Coordinates of C-alpha atoms in Angstrom, one line a residue:
Chain A
X1 CA 57.7 94.4 66.4
X2 CA 57.7 96.8 63.5
X3 CA 55.8 99.8 62.2
X4 CA 56.1 98.3 58.7
X5 CA 55.5 94.8 57.5
X6 CA 55.6 92.7 54.3
X7 CA 52.2 91.9 52.9
X8 CA 52.0 89.1 50.4
X9 CA 49.0 87.9 48.3
X10 CA 50.6 84.7 47.0
X11 CA 48.3 83.0 44.6
X12 CA 48.3 80.2 42.0
X13 CA 49.7 82.3 39.1
X14 CA 51.1 85.4 40.7
X15 CA 52.7 86.9 43.8
X16 CA 51.9 90.5 44.7
X17 CA 53.9 92.0 47.5
X18 CA 53.9 95.2 49.4
X19 CA 55.8 96.9 52.1
X20 CA 53.0 98.6 54.1
X21 CA 52.5 100.4 57.3
X22 CA 50.6 98.6 60.1
X23 CA 47.5 100.6 59.2
X24 CA 47.6 99.3 55.6
X25 CA 49.1 102.2 53.7
X26 CA 51.3 100.8 50.8
X27 CA 54.8 102.1 50.6
X28 CA 56.3 99.8 48.0
X29 CA 54.6 97.3 45.7
X30 CA 56.0 94.7 43.5
X31 CA 54.7 91.7 41.5
X32 CA 56.7 88.5 41.0
X33 CA 56.2 85.7 38.5
X34 CA 56.3 83.2 41.3
X35 CA 52.8 81.7 41.3
X36 CA 52.4 78.7 43.5
X37 CA 51.7 76.5 40.5
X38 CA 55.2 77.1 39.2
X39 CA 57.0 76.3 42.5
X40 CA 59.0 73.1 42.9
X41 CA 58.1 71.2 46.0
X42 CA 59.6 72.7 49.1
X43 CA 61.2 75.7 47.5
X44 CA 58.8 78.4 48.6
X45 CA 60.6 79.3 51.8
X46 CA 64.0 79.6 50.0
X47 CA 62.6 81.7 47.1
X48 CA 60.9 84.0 49.6
X49 CA 64.2 84.5 51.4
X50 CA 66.4 84.8 48.4
X51 CA 64.2 86.5 45.9
X52 CA 61.2 88.3 47.5
X53 CA 62.9 89.8 50.5
X54 CA 66.0 91.1 48.8
X55 CA 64.1 92.5 45.9
X56 CA 62.1 94.6 48.3
X57 CA 65.0 95.2 50.6
X58 CA 62.9 93.8 53.4
X59 CA 65.2 91.2 54.9
X60 CA 64.1 91.9 58.4
X61 CA 60.4 92.8 58.2
X62 CA 57.7 90.6 59.6
X63 CA 55.4 89.2 56.9
X64 CA 51.8 88.1 56.5
X65 CA 51.0 85.8 53.5
X66 CA 47.6 84.8 52.1
X67 CA 46.5 82.6 49.2
X68 CA 47.4 79.3 47.8
X69 CA 50.9 79.6 49.4
X70 CA 49.1 77.9 52.3
X71 CA 48.1 74.8 50.3
X72 CA 49.9 71.6 49.6
X73 CA 51.4 73.1 46.5
X74 CA 52.8 76.1 48.4
X75 CA 55.0 76.6 51.5
X76 CA 53.1 74.2 53.7
X77 CA 49.6 72.9 54.0
X78 CA 47.9 75.3 56.5
X79 CA 44.8 73.8 58.1
X80 CA 41.5 75.5 57.1
X81 CA 39.6 77.5 59.6
X82 CA 36.0 76.3 59.8
X83 CA 33.0 78.5 59.2
X84 CA 31.3 80.2 60.9
X85 CA 34.6 82.1 61.4
X86 CA 35.0 85.5 62.9
X87 CA 37.8 87.8 62.0
X88 CA 39.2 87.2 65.5
X89 CA 39.2 83.4 64.9
X90 CA 41.1 83.9 61.6
X91 CA 43.5 86.1 63.5
X92 CA 44.1 83.4 66.1
X93 CA 44.6 80.7 63.4
X94 CA 47.5 82.5 61.7
X95 CA 50.1 79.8 61.0
X96 CA 53.7 80.7 61.8
X97 CA 56.1 79.2 59.3
X98 CA 59.1 81.1 60.5
X99 CA 60.0 83.8 63.1
X100 CA 57.7 86.7 62.2
X101 CA 56.3 85.0 59.1
X102 CA 52.6 84.0 59.2
X103 CA 50.3 82.4 56.6
X104 CA 46.6 83.1 56.7
X105 CA 44.5 79.9 56.8
X106 CA 41.9 79.4 54.2
X107 CA 38.3 78.8 55.2
X108 CA 36.2 75.6 55.0
X109 CA 32.4 75.4 55.2
X110 CA 29.6 72.9 54.8
X111 CA 27.3 74.1 52.1
X112 CA 23.9 75.1 53.3
X113 CA 22.2 73.0 50.6
X114 CA 24.0 69.9 51.7
X115 CA 26.1 69.5 48.5
X116 CA 29.3 69.0 50.5
X117 CA 32.2 71.0 51.8
X118 CA 33.5 74.2 50.2
X119 CA 36.9 75.9 50.5
X120 CA 38.7 79.1 49.8
X121 CA 42.3 80.3 50.2
X122 CA 43.1 84.0 49.8
X123 CA 39.6 85.4 49.3
X124 CA 39.0 85.3 53.1
X125 CA 41.6 88.0 53.5
X126 CA 39.9 90.2 50.9
X127 CA 36.4 89.6 52.4
X128 CA 37.5 90.4 56.0
X129 CA 39.7 93.2 54.6
X130 CA 36.7 94.8 53.1
X131 CA 34.9 94.5 56.5
X132 CA 37.9 95.8 58.5
X133 CA 38.2 98.9 56.2
X134 CA 35.1 100.4 57.7
X135 CA 33.7 99.9 61.3
X136 CA 30.1 100.1 59.9
X137 CA 30.7 96.9 57.9
X138 CA 31.5 95.0 61.1
X139 CA 27.9 95.1 62.1
X140 CA 24.9 93.7 60.2
X141 CA 24.5 91.2 57.4
X142 CA 26.1 91.4 54.0
X143 CA 26.3 89.3 50.9
X144 CA 29.8 89.4 49.4
X145 CA 30.7 88.3 45.9
X146 CA 34.3 87.7 44.8
X147 CA 34.4 87.1 41.1
X148 CA 37.4 85.1 39.6
X149 CA 38.5 81.8 38.4
X150 CA 36.6 80.3 41.3
X151 CA 34.1 82.9 42.3
X152 CA 33.1 83.0 45.9
X153 CA 29.8 84.1 47.4
X154 CA 29.9 84.6 51.2
X155 CA 27.5 85.6 53.9
X156 CA 29.0 88.0 56.4
X157 CA 27.2 88.7 59.7
X158 CA 28.7 90.9 62.4
X159 CA 32.2 90.3 61.0
X160 CA 31.7 86.6 60.9
X161 CA 31.7 84.6 57.7
X162 CA 28.8 82.2 58.3
X163 CA 29.1 80.3 55.0
X164 CA 30.1 80.6 51.4
X165 CA 29.8 78.8 48.0
X166 CA 32.1 78.6 45.0
X167 CA 31.2 78.9 41.4
X168 CA 33.7 77.8 38.8
X169 CA 32.5 80.5 36.3
X170 CA 35.9 82.0 35.5
X171 CA 37.5 78.6 34.9
X172 CA 34.6 77.4 32.8
X173 CA 34.9 80.6 30.6
X174 CA 38.6 80.1 30.2
X175 CA 38.5 76.4 29.2
X176 CA 35.4 76.8 27.0
X177 CA 36.9 79.6 25.0
X178 CA 40.2 77.8 24.6
X179 CA 39.3 74.1 24.3
X180 CA 35.7 73.6 23.2
X181 CA 33.5 73.8 20.2
X182 CA 32.5 77.3 21.5
X183 CA 36.0 78.6 20.5
X184 CA 36.1 81.4 18.0
X185 CA 39.1 83.1 16.4
X186 CA 37.6 86.6 15.8
X187 CA 36.2 87.6 19.2
X188 CA 35.6 91.2 19.9
X189 CA 34.1 92.5 23.2
X190 CA 30.5 93.6 22.8
X191 CA 28.1 94.7 25.4
X192 CA 25.0 93.9 23.5
X193 CA 26.2 90.3 23.1
X194 CA 27.0 90.2 26.8
X195 CA 23.5 91.3 27.6
X196 CA 22.0 88.7 25.3
X197 CA 24.0 86.1 27.2
X198 CA 22.6 87.5 30.5
X199 CA 19.1 87.1 29.0
X200 CA 19.9 83.6 27.7
X201 CA 21.0 82.5 31.2
X202 CA 17.4 82.3 32.3
X203 CA 17.1 81.0 35.9
X204 CA 20.6 79.6 35.8
X205 CA 19.4 76.0 35.2
X206 CA 20.3 73.6 32.4
X207 CA 23.7 75.3 31.9
X208 CA 25.1 72.5 29.7
X209 CA 22.2 73.1 27.3
X210 CA 22.3 76.9 27.4
X211 CA 26.0 77.0 26.8
X212 CA 25.5 75.3 23.4
X213 CA 23.5 78.3 22.2
X214 CA 26.9 80.2 22.0
X215 CA 27.5 77.9 19.1
X216 CA 24.1 77.1 17.7
X217 CA 23.3 80.8 17.4
X218 CA 26.4 81.2 15.2
X219 CA 25.9 78.1 13.0
X220 CA 22.2 78.7 13.0
X221 CA 22.8 82.2 11.6
X222 CA 21.4 84.4 14.3
X223 CA 24.7 85.7 15.8
X224 CA 28.1 86.6 14.4
X225 CA 31.0 84.5 15.7
X226 CA 32.7 87.7 16.8
X227 CA 30.1 88.1 19.5
X228 CA 30.2 84.5 20.8
X229 CA 32.8 85.2 23.6
X230 CA 31.0 88.2 25.1
X231 CA 27.7 86.2 24.8
X232 CA 29.4 83.3 26.6
X233 CA 30.7 85.6 29.4
X234 CA 27.2 87.0 29.9
X235 CA 25.6 83.6 29.9
X236 CA 28.0 82.2 32.5
X237 CA 28.0 85.2 34.8
X238 CA 24.2 85.5 34.4
X239 CA 23.7 81.9 35.3
X240 CA 26.0 82.3 38.4
X241 CA 24.2 85.4 39.6
X242 CA 20.8 83.8 39.0
X243 CA 21.5 80.5 40.8
X244 CA 24.3 80.8 43.3
X245 CA 22.9 83.0 46.1
X246 CA 20.1 80.5 46.6
X247 CA 22.7 77.9 47.5
X248 CA 23.6 80.0 50.5
X249 CA 20.1 79.5 51.7
X250 CA 19.4 83.2 52.1
X251 CA 17.6 86.1 50.5
X252 CA 19.9 88.8 49.1
X253 CA 20.4 91.1 52.1
X254 CA 20.6 94.7 50.7
X255 CA 23.2 95.7 48.2
X256 CA 25.7 93.0 47.2
X257 CA 29.4 94.0 47.8
X258 CA 31.4 92.8 44.8
X259 CA 35.1 92.7 45.7
X260 CA 37.8 91.9 43.2
X261 CA 39.4 92.9 39.9
X262 CA 37.4 96.1 38.9
X263 CA 36.7 95.3 35.3
X264 CA 35.4 91.8 36.1
X265 CA 33.4 93.2 39.1
X266 CA 31.7 95.6 36.7
X267 CA 30.5 92.7 34.6
X268 CA 29.0 91.1 37.7
X269 CA 27.4 94.4 38.7
X270 CA 25.8 94.6 35.2
X271 CA 24.6 91.0 35.6
X272 CA 23.1 91.9 39.0
X273 CA 21.5 95.0 37.6
X274 CA 19.9 92.9 34.9
X275 CA 18.2 90.9 37.6
X276 CA 17.3 94.0 39.7
X277 CA 19.9 93.3 42.3
X278 CA 21.7 96.4 43.7
X279 CA 25.5 96.1 44.0
X280 CA 28.6 98.1 44.8
X281 CA 32.0 97.4 43.4
X282 CA 35.1 97.4 45.7
X283 CA 38.7 97.0 44.6
X284 CA 40.1 93.6 45.6
X285 CA 43.7 94.8 45.8
X286 CA 42.7 97.5 48.4
X287 CA 40.8 94.8 50.3
X288 CA 43.5 92.3 50.5
X289 CA 46.0 94.8 51.7
X290 CA 43.5 96.0 54.3
X291 CA 43.0 92.4 55.4
X292 CA 46.7 91.6 55.7
X293 CA 47.3 94.8 57.6
X294 CA 44.5 94.1 60.1
X295 CA 45.9 90.6 60.6
X296 CA 49.4 92.0 61.1
X297 CA 48.1 94.5 63.7
X298 CA 46.6 91.5 65.5
X299 CA 50.1 90.0 65.8
X300 CA 51.3 93.1 67.7
X301 CA 48.6 92.9 70.3
Chain B
X1 CA 19.9 51.2 -8.8
X2 CA 21.6 48.7 -6.7
X3 CA 20.6 46.1 -4.1
X4 CA 23.7 47.1 -2.1
X5 CA 24.9 50.5 -1.1
X6 CA 27.6 52.3 0.8
X7 CA 26.6 53.6 4.2
X8 CA 28.8 56.2 5.8
X9 CA 28.7 57.8 9.3
X10 CA 31.3 60.5 8.7
X11 CA 31.8 62.5 11.9
X12 CA 34.3 64.9 13.4
X13 CA 36.8 62.4 14.6
X14 CA 36.0 59.2 12.8
X15 CA 34.5 57.7 9.6
X16 CA 32.6 54.4 9.9
X17 CA 31.6 52.8 6.6
X18 CA 29.6 49.7 5.7
X19 CA 28.6 47.9 2.5
X20 CA 25.0 47.0 3.3
X21 CA 21.9 45.7 1.7
X22 CA 19.0 48.0 1.0
X23 CA 17.2 46.6 4.0
X24 CA 20.2 47.6 6.2
X25 CA 22.0 44.3 6.7
X26 CA 25.7 45.0 7.0
X27 CA 28.0 42.9 4.8
X28 CA 31.3 44.7 5.3
X29 CA 32.3 47.2 7.9
X30 CA 35.4 49.4 8.1
X31 CA 36.6 52.4 10.1
X32 CA 38.8 55.1 8.7
X33 CA 40.9 57.7 10.6
X34 CA 39.4 60.3 8.3
X35 CA 37.4 62.5 10.7
X36 CA 36.2 65.7 9.3
X37 CA 38.3 67.8 11.7
X38 CA 41.4 66.3 10.1
X39 CA 40.4 66.9 6.4
X40 CA 42.1 69.7 4.4
X41 CA 39.6 72.1 2.8
X42 CA 38.1 70.6 -0.4
X43 CA 39.7 67.2 -0.1
X44 CA 36.7 65.1 1.1
X45 CA 35.5 64.1 -2.3
X46 CA 38.9 63.0 -3.4
X47 CA 39.7 61.0 -0.3
X48 CA 36.3 59.4 -0.6
X49 CA 37.0 58.3 -4.2
X50 CA 40.7 57.4 -3.7
X51 CA 40.7 55.9 -0.2
X52 CA 37.2 54.9 1.0
X53 CA 35.8 53.4 -2.2
X54 CA 38.9 51.3 -3.1
X55 CA 39.4 50.0 0.5
X56 CA 35.9 48.6 0.4
X57 CA 36.1 47.6 -3.2
X58 CA 32.9 49.7 -3.7
X59 CA 33.9 51.9 -6.6
X60 CA 30.4 51.8 -8.2
X61 CA 28.0 51.6 -5.3
X62 CA 25.6 54.4 -4.5
X63 CA 26.4 56.0 -1.2
X64 CA 24.5 57.8 1.6
X65 CA 26.6 59.9 4.1
X66 CA 25.6 61.5 7.3
X67 CA 27.3 63.5 10.0
X68 CA 29.7 66.5 10.0
X69 CA 30.7 65.7 6.4
X70 CA 27.7 67.9 5.6
X71 CA 29.2 70.9 7.4
X72 CA 31.5 73.7 6.2
X73 CA 34.4 71.6 7.5
X74 CA 33.4 68.6 5.4
X75 CA 32.5 67.9 1.8
X76 CA 30.2 70.8 1.4
X77 CA 27.8 72.8 3.6
X78 CA 24.5 71.1 3.3
X79 CA 21.6 73.3 4.4
X80 CA 19.8 72.2 7.6
X81 CA 16.3 70.8 7.3
X82 CA 14.0 72.7 9.7
X83 CA 11.9 71.2 12.5
X84 CA 9.3 70.0 12.7
X85 CA 10.7 67.5 10.2
X86 CA 9.2 64.2 9.2
X87 CA 11.3 61.3 7.9
X88 CA 9.8 62.0 4.5
X89 CA 11.1 65.5 4.6
X90 CA 14.5 64.4 5.6
X91 CA 14.4 62.0 2.6
X92 CA 13.4 64.7 0.2
X93 CA 16.2 67.0 1.5
X94 CA 19.0 64.5 0.7
X95 CA 21.7 66.5 -0.9
X96 CA 23.4 65.0 -4.0
X97 CA 27.1 65.8 -4.2
X98 CA 27.8 63.4 -7.1
X99 CA 26.0 60.9 -9.2
X100 CA 24.5 58.4 -6.7
X101 CA 26.2 60.1 -3.6
X102 CA 23.9 61.8 -1.1
X103 CA 24.6 63.6 2.1
X104 CA 21.9 63.7 4.8
X105 CA 21.1 67.2 6.0
X106 CA 21.3 68.1 9.6
X107 CA 18.3 69.5 11.5
X108 CA 17.7 72.9 12.9
X109 CA 15.1 73.9 15.4
X110 CA 14.0 76.9 17.5
X111 CA 14.2 75.9 21.1
X112 CA 10.9 75.7 22.9
X113 CA 12.1 77.9 25.8
X114 CA 13.1 80.7 23.4
X115 CA 16.8 80.4 24.1
X116 CA 17.6 80.4 20.4
X117 CA 18.3 78.0 17.5
X118 CA 19.7 74.5 18.0
X119 CA 21.3 72.2 15.5
X120 CA 22.4 68.6 14.9
X121 CA 24.3 66.8 12.2
X122 CA 24.4 63.0 12.2
X123 CA 22.1 62.3 15.2
X124 CA 19.0 62.8 13.0
X125 CA 19.9 59.7 11.1
X126 CA 20.2 57.6 14.3
X127 CA 17.0 59.0 15.7
X128 CA 15.0 58.3 12.5
X129 CA 16.8 55.0 12.1
X130 CA 15.6 54.0 15.5
X131 CA 12.0 54.8 14.4
X132 CA 12.3 53.2 11.0
X133 CA 13.5 49.9 12.6
X134 CA 10.1 49.2 14.0
X135 CA 6.7 50.3 12.4
X136 CA 5.3 50.6 16.0
X137 CA 7.8 53.5 16.7
X138 CA 6.4 55.5 13.7
X139 CA 3.2 56.2 15.6
X140 CA 2.9 58.0 18.9
X141 CA 5.1 60.3 21.0
X142 CA 8.6 59.4 22.2
X143 CA 11.4 61.2 24.1
X144 CA 14.7 60.3 22.5
X145 CA 18.1 60.9 24.2
X146 CA 21.4 60.6 22.3
X147 CA 24.3 61.0 24.7
X148 CA 27.7 62.1 23.4
X149 CA 30.0 65.1 23.1
X150 CA 27.0 67.2 22.4
X151 CA 24.0 65.2 23.7
X152 CA 20.7 65.6 22.0
X153 CA 17.2 65.3 23.4
X154 CA 14.5 65.1 20.8
X155 CA 10.7 64.8 20.7
X156 CA 9.5 62.4 18.1
X157 CA 5.8 62.4 17.3
X158 CA 4.3 60.2 14.5
X159 CA 7.8 59.9 12.9
X160 CA 8.3 63.6 13.0
X161 CA 11.0 65.3 15.0
X162 CA 9.2 68.2 16.5
X163 CA 12.1 69.8 18.3
X164 CA 15.3 69.0 20.2
X165 CA 17.8 70.5 22.5
X166 CA 21.6 70.0 22.9
X167 CA 23.5 69.6 26.2
X168 CA 27.3 69.9 26.0
X169 CA 27.7 67.4 28.7
X170 CA 30.3 65.2 27.0
X171 CA 32.5 68.1 26.0
X172 CA 32.3 69.6 29.5
X173 CA 33.4 66.3 31.0
X174 CA 36.3 66.1 28.6
X175 CA 37.6 69.6 29.1
X176 CA 37.1 69.7 32.8
X177 CA 38.9 66.4 33.4
X178 CA 41.8 67.5 31.1
X179 CA 42.2 71.3 31.6
X180 CA 40.6 72.4 34.9
X181 CA 41.3 72.3 38.6
X182 CA 39.1 69.2 38.7
X183 CA 41.8 67.2 37.0
X184 CA 43.1 64.2 38.9
X185 CA 45.9 61.8 38.0
X186 CA 44.7 58.7 39.8
X187 CA 41.1 58.3 38.6
X188 CA 39.5 54.9 38.8
X189 CA 35.9 54.2 37.7
X190 CA 33.7 53.8 40.7
X191 CA 29.9 53.4 40.7
X192 CA 29.4 54.7 44.2
X193 CA 31.2 57.9 43.3
X194 CA 29.0 58.2 40.1
X195 CA 25.9 57.8 42.2
X196 CA 27.1 60.5 44.6
X197 CA 27.6 62.7 41.6
X198 CA 24.0 62.0 40.5
X199 CA 22.8 62.9 44.0
X200 CA 24.9 66.1 44.1
X201 CA 23.4 67.2 40.7
X202 CA 20.2 68.2 42.6
X203 CA 17.7 69.8 40.2
X204 CA 20.4 70.5 37.6
X205 CA 20.7 74.2 38.6
X206 CA 23.7 76.1 39.7
X207 CA 26.0 73.8 37.8
X208 CA 29.1 76.0 38.0
X209 CA 28.8 75.9 41.8
X210 CA 28.0 72.2 42.0
X211 CA 31.0 71.3 39.8
X212 CA 33.4 72.7 42.3
X213 CA 32.3 70.0 44.8
X214 CA 34.3 67.6 42.7
X215 CA 37.4 69.5 44.0
X216 CA 36.2 70.7 47.4
X217 CA 35.2 67.2 48.5
X218 CA 38.7 66.1 47.8
X219 CA 40.6 69.0 49.4
X220 CA 38.0 69.2 52.2
X221 CA 38.8 65.5 52.9
X222 CA 35.4 63.9 52.3
X223 CA 36.3 62.1 49.0
X224 CA 39.4 60.4 47.6
X225 CA 40.8 62.1 44.4
X226 CA 40.6 58.7 42.7
X227 CA 36.8 59.0 42.8
X228 CA 36.6 62.6 41.4
X229 CA 36.2 61.7 37.8
X230 CA 33.3 59.2 38.3
X231 CA 31.7 61.7 40.6
X232 CA 32.1 64.5 38.0
X233 CA 30.6 62.2 35.3
X234 CA 27.6 61.5 37.6
X235 CA 27.2 65.2 38.4
X236 CA 27.2 66.3 34.8
X237 CA 24.9 63.5 33.5
X238 CA 22.6 63.9 36.5
X239 CA 22.3 67.6 35.9
X240 CA 21.6 67.0 32.2
X241 CA 18.9 64.4 33.0
X242 CA 17.3 66.7 35.7
X243 CA 17.2 69.9 33.6
X244 CA 17.2 69.2 29.9
X245 CA 13.8 67.6 29.2
X246 CA 12.0 70.6 30.7
X247 CA 13.7 72.8 27.9
X248 CA 11.7 70.8 25.4
X249 CA 8.5 72.0 27.1
X250 CA 7.1 68.6 27.6
X251 CA 6.5 66.0 30.3
X252 CA 8.5 62.8 29.8
X253 CA 6.2 60.7 27.6
X254 CA 6.7 57.1 28.7
X255 CA 10.1 55.3 28.6
X256 CA 12.9 57.3 27.2
X257 CA 14.8 55.7 24.3
X258 CA 18.5 56.2 24.9
X259 CA 20.3 55.8 21.6
X260 CA 24.1 55.7 21.2
X261 CA 27.3 54.1 22.4
X262 CA 26.1 51.4 24.8
X263 CA 28.4 52.0 27.8
X264 CA 27.6 55.7 27.8
X265 CA 23.9 55.0 27.3
X266 CA 24.0 52.7 30.4
X267 CA 25.3 55.7 32.5
X268 CA 22.4 57.8 31.3
X269 CA 20.0 54.9 32.1
X270 CA 21.4 54.8 35.6
X271 CA 20.9 58.6 35.9
X272 CA 17.3 58.3 34.8
X273 CA 16.6 55.4 37.1
X274 CA 18.0 57.6 39.9
X275 CA 15.3 60.1 39.1
X276 CA 12.6 57.5 38.6
X277 CA 12.5 57.8 34.8
X278 CA 12.1 54.6 32.9
X279 CA 14.5 54.2 29.9
X280 CA 15.6 51.6 27.4
X281 CA 19.0 51.6 25.7
X282 CA 19.4 51.1 21.9
X283 CA 22.7 50.7 20.0
X284 CA 23.6 53.8 18.1
X285 CA 25.5 51.9 15.4
X286 CA 22.5 49.7 14.6
X287 CA 20.4 52.9 14.5
X288 CA 22.6 54.8 12.1
X289 CA 22.8 52.0 9.7
X290 CA 19.0 51.5 9.8
X291 CA 18.6 55.2 9.1
X292 CA 21.0 55.3 6.2
X293 CA 19.4 52.2 4.7
X294 CA 15.9 53.7 5.0
X295 CA 17.1 56.9 3.3
X296 CA 18.8 54.8 0.6
X297 CA 15.6 52.9 -0.1
X298 CA 13.9 56.3 -0.5
X299 CA 16.2 57.1 -3.4
X300 CA 15.0 53.9 -5.2
X301 CA 11.4 54.9 -5.1

C-alpha cells in the first residue's frame, strides 16, 4: 500500500508515465518512445522493469496501466470487460500481471445498430476518469466523444458505459493525406477550408463520394490545393459528427463532453457548433490520470 | 485518312494500345508499362514516337488517345468538356497534339447535390463507347456505373452524359488494406464475408464507423482475420451502391450498366443484387475501343 503510485497510459505509439498521489495529483511526468507497436513479443514486462521504473526512480511503487499494453501486442492479452460496464465493474476487472501491477481491461460492446461488436482499450480510463473527476458527472446521462485515430462515442448513464461506437476518422485522415490522390504538398491550415469541409459533409452519407471533392474542387479549379487538407479534415470530422451519434441509438443528451487532445477536441467542438450541438472540451491527459488514480484507490480498499 | 488507326487507353499506371479498324475491330494489341504517373515531364510525345509507334509498327497511323495522358501529368493538359455533354460535343472537343494525333478531353460536371465539381478522364470514352456500340443505347435514359480506383456513376440520356459522381471506393480499399489497422496478413477471398460486408454497409452512412467493424469483428472474436479483406470489400462496395446513385438526384432508371474490369464488375453486380437492383456487366476494354473508334470515325467526316 502506498500513498504514491505509478500511472501509465501505454498506447500504440507512445508511453506516458506519471508518479502521482492516490488522489491523482501528478508529481513527476515522463514520456517514453516505447509504443506497443514497437515492442518485441514478450518484452513489455522486462522493459517496464529495466527502463520505465528506473527512469522514474519508482522501483517499488504499485502501478496501474491502461491502453494497448493490454492487447496481444502488449504485455498480455487482458480480456475485455463487456458493456454495460460500471466504474465498479472496471475496477473489479483490473488484471494483475505482477505484484502491485495492474492493467485496465478494455471494453467491448455490441453496437446498438446491430453492425457488430466494438472495442476500445485506453479510452475507457479517460471516459471514467472524466466522470470520477466530479461527483455530479456520476449521475445522469452524458454523450462522450473521444477524438483520435479511432474516435470513440460513448453513452454514459449513472457512471455506467452503456455502449459506444468507433469512427476511424483520424486514421482515414492520416492515410488519405499520405497515400491517396487527395495528397497535396503545399497544405496550410485554413479555418475557412475546414468550414467548407464541414458543409460538404452533408448528412455524413456517401463518404467515399464526398471525399473525392477534396480533389475535384482542386482540379476543377474551385479550391487551391493548399486548402485541400483542412477541407478534408472538416469533411471527415463533419461526417463523423453528423452520422455517428445515431449509431448509438440515442438523441444527443445535453452538451457533449469532448475528451482528448485539446487542439483536436476544438475541431470537433467547431464541427458540433456547425450542427447546432453544444459541446464542452476536456483535457484527455487530465482525464486519464484521474481515471488511473481512481482505479488505484480502488485497489487500496 | 486511314482505314486503320492507333487506339490508346493511356492511364495512370498502364498504357493499352491497339491497331484497330475504323469500325473498332482490334488487329493488334499491346500493353506498355508507360503509365502517366511514371512519365518525366514533357516526355510523353517522345516516348509515344520512339517506343509506342515502333513497337506496333504504326509510325504513320492516326491515333486517338484517352485517359490521364490528357492531364497535367501527361502529354498536355487538355481542357475538360463540361456536362451535359453529348457524344458529338466530345467529338468536337478532341484535342490535336500533333498531325493526326488527338487526345479525348475528360468531362467536368457540377454535382447535382451541390457538393462541388466532379471530373473524369478516360471513363468518358468507355461510357460513350458502350452507347456507341448499339444504336438502341443512344436513345433513352441509363444509369452507368464504372467501378475502379475512382468509381464513376453517370446518367446518360439520349447519348448525352448529363452528370456524374465519383466514389473513391477502390482507392479506399487499397489504402485501408495496405496502411491501416484493418490490414491483415492472412486474407483469403470469401464470398460469405463479402456478403456480410454488404449487409454491414447498411444505408451507406457513417462509413468511418462501419469500417471499424472490419477490425472489431476480428478482435471481438466474431470473424476470422482471413475474412477481413473480403468483408471490407463488401462493406465499401455496398456503401457505394447504397449511397451514390442518390447523389445524382435520380431514381435508378432500369437495369444499371456496369462497365469495366469484369471481375470487379461482378462484385458490383452482386452488391446491386443484394439491394434488389438489376444490373448487367459489360467489358470495359471492349467499351474503350468502341469509344476510341467512334471518335476516330468522327475525324474522317
